[in-house]
Coordinates of C-alpha atoms in Angstrom, one line a residue:
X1 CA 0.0 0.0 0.0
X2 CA 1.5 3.5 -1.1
X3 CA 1.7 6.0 1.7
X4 CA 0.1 9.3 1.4
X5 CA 2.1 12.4 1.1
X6 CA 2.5 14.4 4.5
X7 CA -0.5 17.0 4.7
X8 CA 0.8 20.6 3.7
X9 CA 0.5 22.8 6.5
X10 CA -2.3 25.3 6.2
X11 CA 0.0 28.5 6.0
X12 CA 1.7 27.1 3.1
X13 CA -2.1 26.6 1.6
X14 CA -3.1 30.2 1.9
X15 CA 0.5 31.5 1.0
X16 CA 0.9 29.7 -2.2
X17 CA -3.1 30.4 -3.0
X18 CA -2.5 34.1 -2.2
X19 CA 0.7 34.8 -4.1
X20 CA 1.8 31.6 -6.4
X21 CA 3.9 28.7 -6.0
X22 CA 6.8 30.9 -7.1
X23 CA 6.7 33.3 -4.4
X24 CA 6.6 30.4 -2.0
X25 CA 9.5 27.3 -2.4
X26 CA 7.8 24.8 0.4
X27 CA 10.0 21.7 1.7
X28 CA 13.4 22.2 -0.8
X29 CA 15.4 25.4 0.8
X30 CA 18.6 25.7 -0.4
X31 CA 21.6 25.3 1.8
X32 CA 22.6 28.5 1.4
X33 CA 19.4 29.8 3.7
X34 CA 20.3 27.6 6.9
X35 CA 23.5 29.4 8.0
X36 CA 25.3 32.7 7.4
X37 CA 28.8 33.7 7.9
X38 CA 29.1 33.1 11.6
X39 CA 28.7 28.9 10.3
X40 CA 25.7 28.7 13.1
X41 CA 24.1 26.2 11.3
X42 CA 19.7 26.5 11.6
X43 CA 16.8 23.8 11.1
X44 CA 14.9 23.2 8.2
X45 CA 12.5 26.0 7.6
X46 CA 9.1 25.5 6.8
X47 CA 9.0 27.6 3.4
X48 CA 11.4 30.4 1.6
X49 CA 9.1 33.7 0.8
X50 CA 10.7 35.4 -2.0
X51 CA 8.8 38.7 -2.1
X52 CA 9.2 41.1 -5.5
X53 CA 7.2 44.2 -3.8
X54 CA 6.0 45.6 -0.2
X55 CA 2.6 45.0 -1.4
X56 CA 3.8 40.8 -1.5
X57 CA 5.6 41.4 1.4
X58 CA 2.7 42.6 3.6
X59 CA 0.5 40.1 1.9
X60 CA 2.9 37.6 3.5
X61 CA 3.4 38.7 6.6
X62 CA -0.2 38.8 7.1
X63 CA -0.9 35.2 6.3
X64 CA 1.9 34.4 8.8
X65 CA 0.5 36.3 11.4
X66 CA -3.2 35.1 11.0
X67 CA -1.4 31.3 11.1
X68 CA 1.0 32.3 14.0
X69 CA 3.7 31.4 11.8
X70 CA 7.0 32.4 12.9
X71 CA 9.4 34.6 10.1
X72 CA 13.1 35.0 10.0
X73 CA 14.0 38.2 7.4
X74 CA 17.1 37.3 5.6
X75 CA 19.3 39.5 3.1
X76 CA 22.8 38.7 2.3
X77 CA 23.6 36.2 5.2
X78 CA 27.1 38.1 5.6
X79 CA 26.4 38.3 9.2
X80 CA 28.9 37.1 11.8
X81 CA 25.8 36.7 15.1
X82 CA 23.3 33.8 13.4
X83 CA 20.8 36.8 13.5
X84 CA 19.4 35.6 10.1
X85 CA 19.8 32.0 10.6
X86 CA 16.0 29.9 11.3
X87 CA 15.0 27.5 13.1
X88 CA 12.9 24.4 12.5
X89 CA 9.5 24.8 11.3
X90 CA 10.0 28.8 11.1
X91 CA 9.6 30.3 7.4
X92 CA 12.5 32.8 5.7
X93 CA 11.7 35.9 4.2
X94 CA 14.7 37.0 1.5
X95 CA 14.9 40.1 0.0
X96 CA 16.8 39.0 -2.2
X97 CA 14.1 39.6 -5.4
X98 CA 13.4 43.0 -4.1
X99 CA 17.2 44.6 -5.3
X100 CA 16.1 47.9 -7.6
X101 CA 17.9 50.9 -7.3
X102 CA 14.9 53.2 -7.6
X103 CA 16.3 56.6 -7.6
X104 CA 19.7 58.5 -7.4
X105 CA 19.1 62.2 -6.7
X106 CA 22.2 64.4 -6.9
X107 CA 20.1 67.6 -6.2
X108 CA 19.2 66.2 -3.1
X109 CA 21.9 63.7 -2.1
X110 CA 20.1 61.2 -1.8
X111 CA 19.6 57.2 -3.1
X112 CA 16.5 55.3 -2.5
X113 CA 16.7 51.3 -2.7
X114 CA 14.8 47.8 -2.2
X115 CA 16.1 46.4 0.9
X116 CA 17.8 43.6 -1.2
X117 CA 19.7 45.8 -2.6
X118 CA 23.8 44.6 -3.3
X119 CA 25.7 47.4 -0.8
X120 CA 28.1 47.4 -3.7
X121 CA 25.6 47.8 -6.7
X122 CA 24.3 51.1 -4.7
X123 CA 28.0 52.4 -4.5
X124 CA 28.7 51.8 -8.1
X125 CA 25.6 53.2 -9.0
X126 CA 26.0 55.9 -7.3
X127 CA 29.6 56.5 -7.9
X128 CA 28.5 56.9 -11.8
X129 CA 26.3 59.5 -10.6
X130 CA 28.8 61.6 -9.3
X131 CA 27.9 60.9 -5.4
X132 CA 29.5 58.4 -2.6
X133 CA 27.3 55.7 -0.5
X134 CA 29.6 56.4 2.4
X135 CA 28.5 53.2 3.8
X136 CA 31.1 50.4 3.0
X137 CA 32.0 47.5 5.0
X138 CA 34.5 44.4 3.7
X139 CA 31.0 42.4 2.5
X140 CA 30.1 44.9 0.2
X141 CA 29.7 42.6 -2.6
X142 CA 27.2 40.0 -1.2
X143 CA 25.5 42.2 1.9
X144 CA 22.3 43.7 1.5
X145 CA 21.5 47.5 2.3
X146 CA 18.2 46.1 4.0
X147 CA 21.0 44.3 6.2
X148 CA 22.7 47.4 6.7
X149 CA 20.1 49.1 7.7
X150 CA 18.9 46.1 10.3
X151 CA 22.2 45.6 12.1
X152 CA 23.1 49.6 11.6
X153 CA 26.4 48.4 9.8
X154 CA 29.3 50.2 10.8
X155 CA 32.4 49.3 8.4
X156 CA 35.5 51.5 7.2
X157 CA 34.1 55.1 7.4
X158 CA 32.8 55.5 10.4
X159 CA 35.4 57.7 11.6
X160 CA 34.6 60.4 9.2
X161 CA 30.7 59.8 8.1
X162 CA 29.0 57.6 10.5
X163 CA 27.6 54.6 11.0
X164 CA 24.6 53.4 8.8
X165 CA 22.3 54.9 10.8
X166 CA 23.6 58.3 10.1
X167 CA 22.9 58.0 6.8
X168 CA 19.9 57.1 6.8
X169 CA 17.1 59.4 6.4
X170 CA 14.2 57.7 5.4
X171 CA 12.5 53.6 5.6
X172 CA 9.8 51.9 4.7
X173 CA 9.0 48.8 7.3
X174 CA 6.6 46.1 7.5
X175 CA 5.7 45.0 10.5
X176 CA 4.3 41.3 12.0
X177 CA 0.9 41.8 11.3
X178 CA 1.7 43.2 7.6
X179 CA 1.1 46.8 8.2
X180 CA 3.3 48.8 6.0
X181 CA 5.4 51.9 7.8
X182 CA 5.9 54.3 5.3
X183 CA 9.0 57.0 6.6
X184 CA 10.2 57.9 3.7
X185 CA 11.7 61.0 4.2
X186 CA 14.6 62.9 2.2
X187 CA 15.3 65.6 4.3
X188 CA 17.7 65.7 6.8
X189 CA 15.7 68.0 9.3
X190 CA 12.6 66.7 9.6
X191 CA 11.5 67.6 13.6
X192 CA 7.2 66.7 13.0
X193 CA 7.4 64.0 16.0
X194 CA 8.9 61.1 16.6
X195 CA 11.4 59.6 14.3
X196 CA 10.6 56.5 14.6
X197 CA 12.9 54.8 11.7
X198 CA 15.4 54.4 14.4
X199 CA 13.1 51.8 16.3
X200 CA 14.0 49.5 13.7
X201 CA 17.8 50.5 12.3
X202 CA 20.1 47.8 14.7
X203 CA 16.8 45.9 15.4
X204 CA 17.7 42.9 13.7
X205 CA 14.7 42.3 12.3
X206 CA 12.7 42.0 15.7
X207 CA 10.0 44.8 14.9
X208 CA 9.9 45.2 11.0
X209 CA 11.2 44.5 7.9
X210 CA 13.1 47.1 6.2
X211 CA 11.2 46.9 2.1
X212 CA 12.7 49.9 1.4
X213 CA 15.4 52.8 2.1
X214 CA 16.3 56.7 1.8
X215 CA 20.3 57.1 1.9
X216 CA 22.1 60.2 2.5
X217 CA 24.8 61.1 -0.3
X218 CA 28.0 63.0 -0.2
X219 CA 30.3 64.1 -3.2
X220 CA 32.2 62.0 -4.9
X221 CA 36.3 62.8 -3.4
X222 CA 38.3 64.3 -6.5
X223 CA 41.1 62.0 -4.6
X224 CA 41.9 59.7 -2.0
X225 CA 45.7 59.7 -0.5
X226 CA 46.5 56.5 1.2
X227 CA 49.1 54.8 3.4
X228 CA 50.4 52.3 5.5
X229 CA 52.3 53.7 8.8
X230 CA 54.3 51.7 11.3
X231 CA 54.2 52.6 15.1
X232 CA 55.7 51.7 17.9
X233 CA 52.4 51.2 20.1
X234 CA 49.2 52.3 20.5
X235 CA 49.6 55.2 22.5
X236 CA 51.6 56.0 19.1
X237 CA 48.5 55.8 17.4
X238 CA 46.6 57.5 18.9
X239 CA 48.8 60.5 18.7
X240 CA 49.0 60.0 15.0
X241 CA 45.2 60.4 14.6
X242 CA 45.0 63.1 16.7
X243 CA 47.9 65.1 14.4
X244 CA 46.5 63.3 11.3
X245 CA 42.5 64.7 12.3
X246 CA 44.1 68.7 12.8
X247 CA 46.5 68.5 10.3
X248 CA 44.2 67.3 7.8
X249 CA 41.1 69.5 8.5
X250 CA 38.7 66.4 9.5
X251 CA 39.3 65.0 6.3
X252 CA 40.7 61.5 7.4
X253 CA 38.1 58.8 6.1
X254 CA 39.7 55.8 7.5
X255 CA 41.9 54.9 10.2
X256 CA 42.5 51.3 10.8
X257 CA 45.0 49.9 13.4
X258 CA 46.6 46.5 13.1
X259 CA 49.0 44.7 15.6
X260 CA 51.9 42.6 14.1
X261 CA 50.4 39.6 14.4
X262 CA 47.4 40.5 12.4
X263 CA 49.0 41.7 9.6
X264 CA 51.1 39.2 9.2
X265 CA 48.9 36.4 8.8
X266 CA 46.7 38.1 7.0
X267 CA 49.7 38.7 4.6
X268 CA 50.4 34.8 4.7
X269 CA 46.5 33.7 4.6
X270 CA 46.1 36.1 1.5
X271 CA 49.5 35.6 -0.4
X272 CA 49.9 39.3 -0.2
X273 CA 53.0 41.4 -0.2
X274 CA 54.0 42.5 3.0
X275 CA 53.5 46.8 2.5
X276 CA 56.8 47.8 4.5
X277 CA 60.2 46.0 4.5
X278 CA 60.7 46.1 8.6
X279 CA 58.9 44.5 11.3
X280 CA 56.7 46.4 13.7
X281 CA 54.5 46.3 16.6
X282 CA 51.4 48.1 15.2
X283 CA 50.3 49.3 11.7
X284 CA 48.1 51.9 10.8
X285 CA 46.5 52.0 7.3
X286 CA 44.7 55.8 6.9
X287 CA 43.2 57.6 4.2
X288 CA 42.0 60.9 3.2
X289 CA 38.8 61.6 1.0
X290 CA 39.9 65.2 -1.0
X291 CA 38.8 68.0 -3.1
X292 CA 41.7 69.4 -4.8
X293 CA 44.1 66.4 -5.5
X294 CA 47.2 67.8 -5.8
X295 CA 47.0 70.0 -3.2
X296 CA 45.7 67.5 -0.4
X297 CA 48.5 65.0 -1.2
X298 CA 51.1 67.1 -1.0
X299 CA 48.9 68.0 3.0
X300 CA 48.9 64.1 3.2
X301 CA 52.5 63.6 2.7
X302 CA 53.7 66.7 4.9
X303 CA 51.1 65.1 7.5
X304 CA 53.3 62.0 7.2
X305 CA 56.7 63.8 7.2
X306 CA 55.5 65.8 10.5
X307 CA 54.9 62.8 12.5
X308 CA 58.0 61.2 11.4
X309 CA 59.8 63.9 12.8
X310 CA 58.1 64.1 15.7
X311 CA 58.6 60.3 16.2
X312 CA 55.3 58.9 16.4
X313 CA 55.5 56.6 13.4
X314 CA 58.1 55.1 12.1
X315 CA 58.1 54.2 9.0
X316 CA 55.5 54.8 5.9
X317 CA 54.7 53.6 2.5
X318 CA 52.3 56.1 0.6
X319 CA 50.6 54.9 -2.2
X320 CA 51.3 55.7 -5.4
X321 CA 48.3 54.3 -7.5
X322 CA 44.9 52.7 -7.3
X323 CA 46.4 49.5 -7.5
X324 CA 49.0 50.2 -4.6
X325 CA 45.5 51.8 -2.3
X326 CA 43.6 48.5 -2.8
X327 CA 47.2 46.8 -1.9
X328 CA 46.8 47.8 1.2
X329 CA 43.2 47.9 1.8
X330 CA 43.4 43.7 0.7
X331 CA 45.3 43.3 3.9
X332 CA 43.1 45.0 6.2
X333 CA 39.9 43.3 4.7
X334 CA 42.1 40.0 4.9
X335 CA 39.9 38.6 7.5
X336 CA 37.9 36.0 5.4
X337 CA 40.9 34.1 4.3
X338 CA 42.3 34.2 7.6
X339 CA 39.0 33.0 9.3
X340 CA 39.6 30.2 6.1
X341 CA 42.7 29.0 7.0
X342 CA 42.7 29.1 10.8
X343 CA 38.9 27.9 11.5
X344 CA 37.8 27.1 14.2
X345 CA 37.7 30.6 15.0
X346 CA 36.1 33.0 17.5
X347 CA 35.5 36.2 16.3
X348 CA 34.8 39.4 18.4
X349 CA 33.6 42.7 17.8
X350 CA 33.6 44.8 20.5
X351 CA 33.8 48.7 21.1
X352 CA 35.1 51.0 24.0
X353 CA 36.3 54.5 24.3
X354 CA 39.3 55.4 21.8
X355 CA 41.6 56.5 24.7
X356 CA 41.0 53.3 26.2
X357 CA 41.6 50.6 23.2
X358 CA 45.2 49.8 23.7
X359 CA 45.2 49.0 27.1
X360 CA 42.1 46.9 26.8
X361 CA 43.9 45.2 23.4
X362 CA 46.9 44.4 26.2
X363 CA 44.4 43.0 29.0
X364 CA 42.4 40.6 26.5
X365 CA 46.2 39.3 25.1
X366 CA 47.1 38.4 29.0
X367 CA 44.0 36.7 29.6
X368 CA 44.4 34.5 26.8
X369 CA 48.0 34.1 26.5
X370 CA 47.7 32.8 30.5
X371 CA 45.1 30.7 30.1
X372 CA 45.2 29.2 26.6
X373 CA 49.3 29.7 25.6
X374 CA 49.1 27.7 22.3
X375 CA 46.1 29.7 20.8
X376 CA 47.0 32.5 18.0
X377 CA 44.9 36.0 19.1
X378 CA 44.6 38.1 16.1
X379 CA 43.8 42.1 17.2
X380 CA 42.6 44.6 14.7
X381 CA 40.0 47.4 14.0
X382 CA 38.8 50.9 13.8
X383 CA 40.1 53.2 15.8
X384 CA 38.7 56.5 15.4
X385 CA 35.3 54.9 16.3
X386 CA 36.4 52.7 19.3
X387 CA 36.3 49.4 17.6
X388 CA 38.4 46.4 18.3
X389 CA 38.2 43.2 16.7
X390 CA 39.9 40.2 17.9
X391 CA 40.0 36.7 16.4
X392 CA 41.0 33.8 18.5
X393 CA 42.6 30.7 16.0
X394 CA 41.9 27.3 16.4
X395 CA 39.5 27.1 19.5
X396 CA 38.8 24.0 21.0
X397 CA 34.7 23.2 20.2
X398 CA 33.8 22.4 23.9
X399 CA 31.3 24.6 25.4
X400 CA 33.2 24.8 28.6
X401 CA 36.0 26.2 26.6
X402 CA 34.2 28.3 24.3
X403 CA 32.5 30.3 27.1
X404 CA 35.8 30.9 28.8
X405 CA 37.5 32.2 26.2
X406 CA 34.0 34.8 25.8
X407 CA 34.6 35.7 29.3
X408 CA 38.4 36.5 28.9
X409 CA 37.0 38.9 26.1
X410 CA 34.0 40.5 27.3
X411 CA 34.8 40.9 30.6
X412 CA 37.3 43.3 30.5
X413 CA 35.1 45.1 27.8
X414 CA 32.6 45.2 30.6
X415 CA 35.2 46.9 32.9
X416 CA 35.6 49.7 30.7
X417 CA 32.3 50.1 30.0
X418 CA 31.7 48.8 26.4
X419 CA 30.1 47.2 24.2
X420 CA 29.8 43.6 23.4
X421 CA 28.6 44.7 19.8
X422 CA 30.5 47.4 17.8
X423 CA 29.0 46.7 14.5
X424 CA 27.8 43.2 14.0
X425 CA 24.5 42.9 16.3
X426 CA 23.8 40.2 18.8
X427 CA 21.9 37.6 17.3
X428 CA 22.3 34.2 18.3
X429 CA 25.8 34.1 19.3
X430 CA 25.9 37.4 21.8
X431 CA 22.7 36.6 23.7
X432 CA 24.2 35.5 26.7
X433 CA 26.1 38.3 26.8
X434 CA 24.0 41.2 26.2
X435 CA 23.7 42.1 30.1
X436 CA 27.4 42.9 30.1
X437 CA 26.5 46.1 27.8
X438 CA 22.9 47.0 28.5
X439 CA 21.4 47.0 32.0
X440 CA 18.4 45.3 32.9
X441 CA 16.1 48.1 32.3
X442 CA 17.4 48.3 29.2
X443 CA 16.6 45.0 28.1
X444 CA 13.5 45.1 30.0
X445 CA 12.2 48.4 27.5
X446 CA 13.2 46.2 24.5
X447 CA 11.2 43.5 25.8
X448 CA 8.0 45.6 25.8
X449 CA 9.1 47.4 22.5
X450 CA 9.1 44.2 20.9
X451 CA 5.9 43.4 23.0
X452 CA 4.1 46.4 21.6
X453 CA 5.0 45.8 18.2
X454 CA 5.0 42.2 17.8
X455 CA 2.8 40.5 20.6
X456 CA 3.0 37.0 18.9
X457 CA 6.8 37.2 19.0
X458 CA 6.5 35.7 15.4
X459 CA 9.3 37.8 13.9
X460 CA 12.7 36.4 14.2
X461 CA 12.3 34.7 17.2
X462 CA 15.0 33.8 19.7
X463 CA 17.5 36.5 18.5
X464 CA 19.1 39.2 20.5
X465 CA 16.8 38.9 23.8

């Protein structure tokens, strides 16, 4: 006797009669939906939801709500938390089909997008325009600006033009029930109540999913001047930004720090060429966005030639071409072979004030170096903005260790008074940890946020709190 095929749960009925088999792939998700780039691996979803429009989207989100169906959002799955990653049973949204560019206007600096959006499609785009998308992170080619937007993306310009949510002026958000938010503005003073796009940038998909999305613009730099500098420490460094920031007028538009031992496996990991023939405890790779090209490299290199005499850095290598920037840049955005070659890893993103950064670099080193000697601690990041990253090579999978080696990290972090999170969100991974950066009333005000706007707690459930 045949056996019957398993019944197809009643959501998947009304989804696929509402919007078409097409819209709705029931029972065969590809692999690439279970797991994004933190390798937390999720259970089978119910159904993948591939929305062209809002109008689909609310239509969706409806049916879901109606069914008390549980939704993960999903854009590029560059994340490094498992905030996009579903469990069993629960049904992915991606915003993948929704990717237009709908409008660049110079006039008003601005660019309005689908939330599946390519981060790099929108900078070329714009770019031909005549305008910069100052946001820009090493994932630019496979994250989504819906992404951006949801985990308030920080990345390489920071120092000079914000994090995602700074450039943001308008959104357009559906929430659980399949209302659709409409705050699409384009002005940058816009005082008529509450502005309530920020409930939802760094959300992580908790309250609403970003459909759509108003970016600020800046002009296009006539130039960039870039180098690589080599210090003697970080209280080094931190002179040299403060010379490089008054010398240069506020014009430095990256400032990334990287100790020796990041850079040089990174240079091994990539096959790269070292940029400068000595060895060195810390690196510095800056840049300056300019008007007048000529002019502001001969600043840049005078900049470089004032710290030298005054002793701050101690060697530089300027570069001299396109080629010789994105050099340089190659090693900083390194990471991904690195997190290749020496996986298991454990990656952290954390934040605490600038003056503060090298000493709490130094404290995180001890507490691994005494307690786990034979692992490799990699220690970059961002320092005009306060962010550190660390990667720890080779962990041992057990939970007991695992947790340790958190606790090494994000306790001192919590003695300075930081953040577990610079820039990649909380997700799955960070949960535990969340008390160590927000206090319990806090949390306890995100729990009734998310209460107010999302009662059945269908929307990405079990991330961040």
């Amino acid at each position: 006797m045949s056996q019957s095929a398993p019944a197809v749960p009643p959501v998947i009925v009304a989804l696929r009669a509402a919007l078409g088999a097409d819209e709705v792939l029931a029972g065969d998700a590809s692999p690439r939906h279970l797991k994004d780039w933190s390798g937390v691996a999720g259970g089978l979803p119910l159904a993948i939801l591939r929305p062209r429009s809002t109008d689909e989207l609310s239509r969706m989100l409806a049916i879901c709500h109606a069914h008390d169906q549980a939704v993960v959002p999903q854009g590029g799955l560059s994340g490094l938390c498992g905030g996009a990653v579903p469990g069993a049973g629960e049904v992915v949204v991606s915003l993948e089909r929704m990717n237009r560019i709908e409008r660049i206007d110079i006039d008003s600096g601005t660019v309005t997008v689908e939330a599946g959006a390519i981060l790099q499609n929108v900078q070329e785009a714009c770019r031909e325009a005549g305008a910069l998308l100052a946001v820009d992170l090493g994932a630019r080619g496979s994250c989504q600006a819906g992404g951006n937007v949801a985990t308030n993306a920080g990345g390489n310009r920071v120092i000079r033009y914000g994090n995602t949510r700074d450039l943001v002026l308008g959104l357009e958000v559906v929430l659980a029930d399949g209302t659709v938010l409409s705050m699409m503005n384009q002005m940058v003073k816009n005082n008529a109540g509450m502005d309530l796009k920020h409930l939802f940038i760094g959300s992580e998909g908790l309250l609403g999913v970003v459909t759509r999305i108003v970016f600020k613009l800046q002009p296009l730099p006539r130039g960039v001047s870039t180098a690589i500098v080599a210090l003697d420490d970080y209280a080094a460094a931190l002179r040299f930004l403060r010379h490089a920031q008054q010398s240069l007028s506020g014009q430095v538009s990256a400032f990334e720090i990287m100790w020796r031992d990041y850079l040089q496996t990174a240079v091994e990991a990539g096959r790269l060429r070292a940029p400068l023939a000595g060895d060195y405890p810390v690196y510095v790779l800056i840049d300056m966005h300019c008007g007048q090209p000529d002019t502001d490299a001969r600043r840049f290199e005078a900049m470089l030639e004032q710290a030298i005499e005054a002793g701050w850095i101690l060697d530089a290598a300027i570069a001299q071409s396109v080629a010789d920037a994105e050099a340089f840049w190659s090693i900083r955005d390194g990471v991904a072979e690195v997190l290749r070659d020496y996986a298991p890893t454990l990656n952290f993103d954390v934040s605490v004030p600038v003056a503060h950064i090298g000493d709490c670099a130094q404290r995180v080193r001890a507490n691994l170096e005494r307690d786990w000697p034979q692992l490799k601690a990699l220690f970059f990041g961002h320092v005009g903005d306060g962010n550190l990253h660390v990667v720890v090579c080779k962990v041992p999978q057990d939970h007991d260790s695992l947790e340790r080696i958190e606790e090494a990290v994000y306790g001192v972090v919590r003695d300075y008074g930081g953040s577990i999170s610079a820039e990649h969100g909380i997700g799955l991974l960070k949960k535990p940890w969340l008390g160590y950066s927000r206090s319990a009333a806090e949390i306890a005000l995100m729990h009734s946020l998310k209460q107010a706007l999302d009662p059945k707690g269908l929307l990405n459930p079990g991330k961040v709190l």
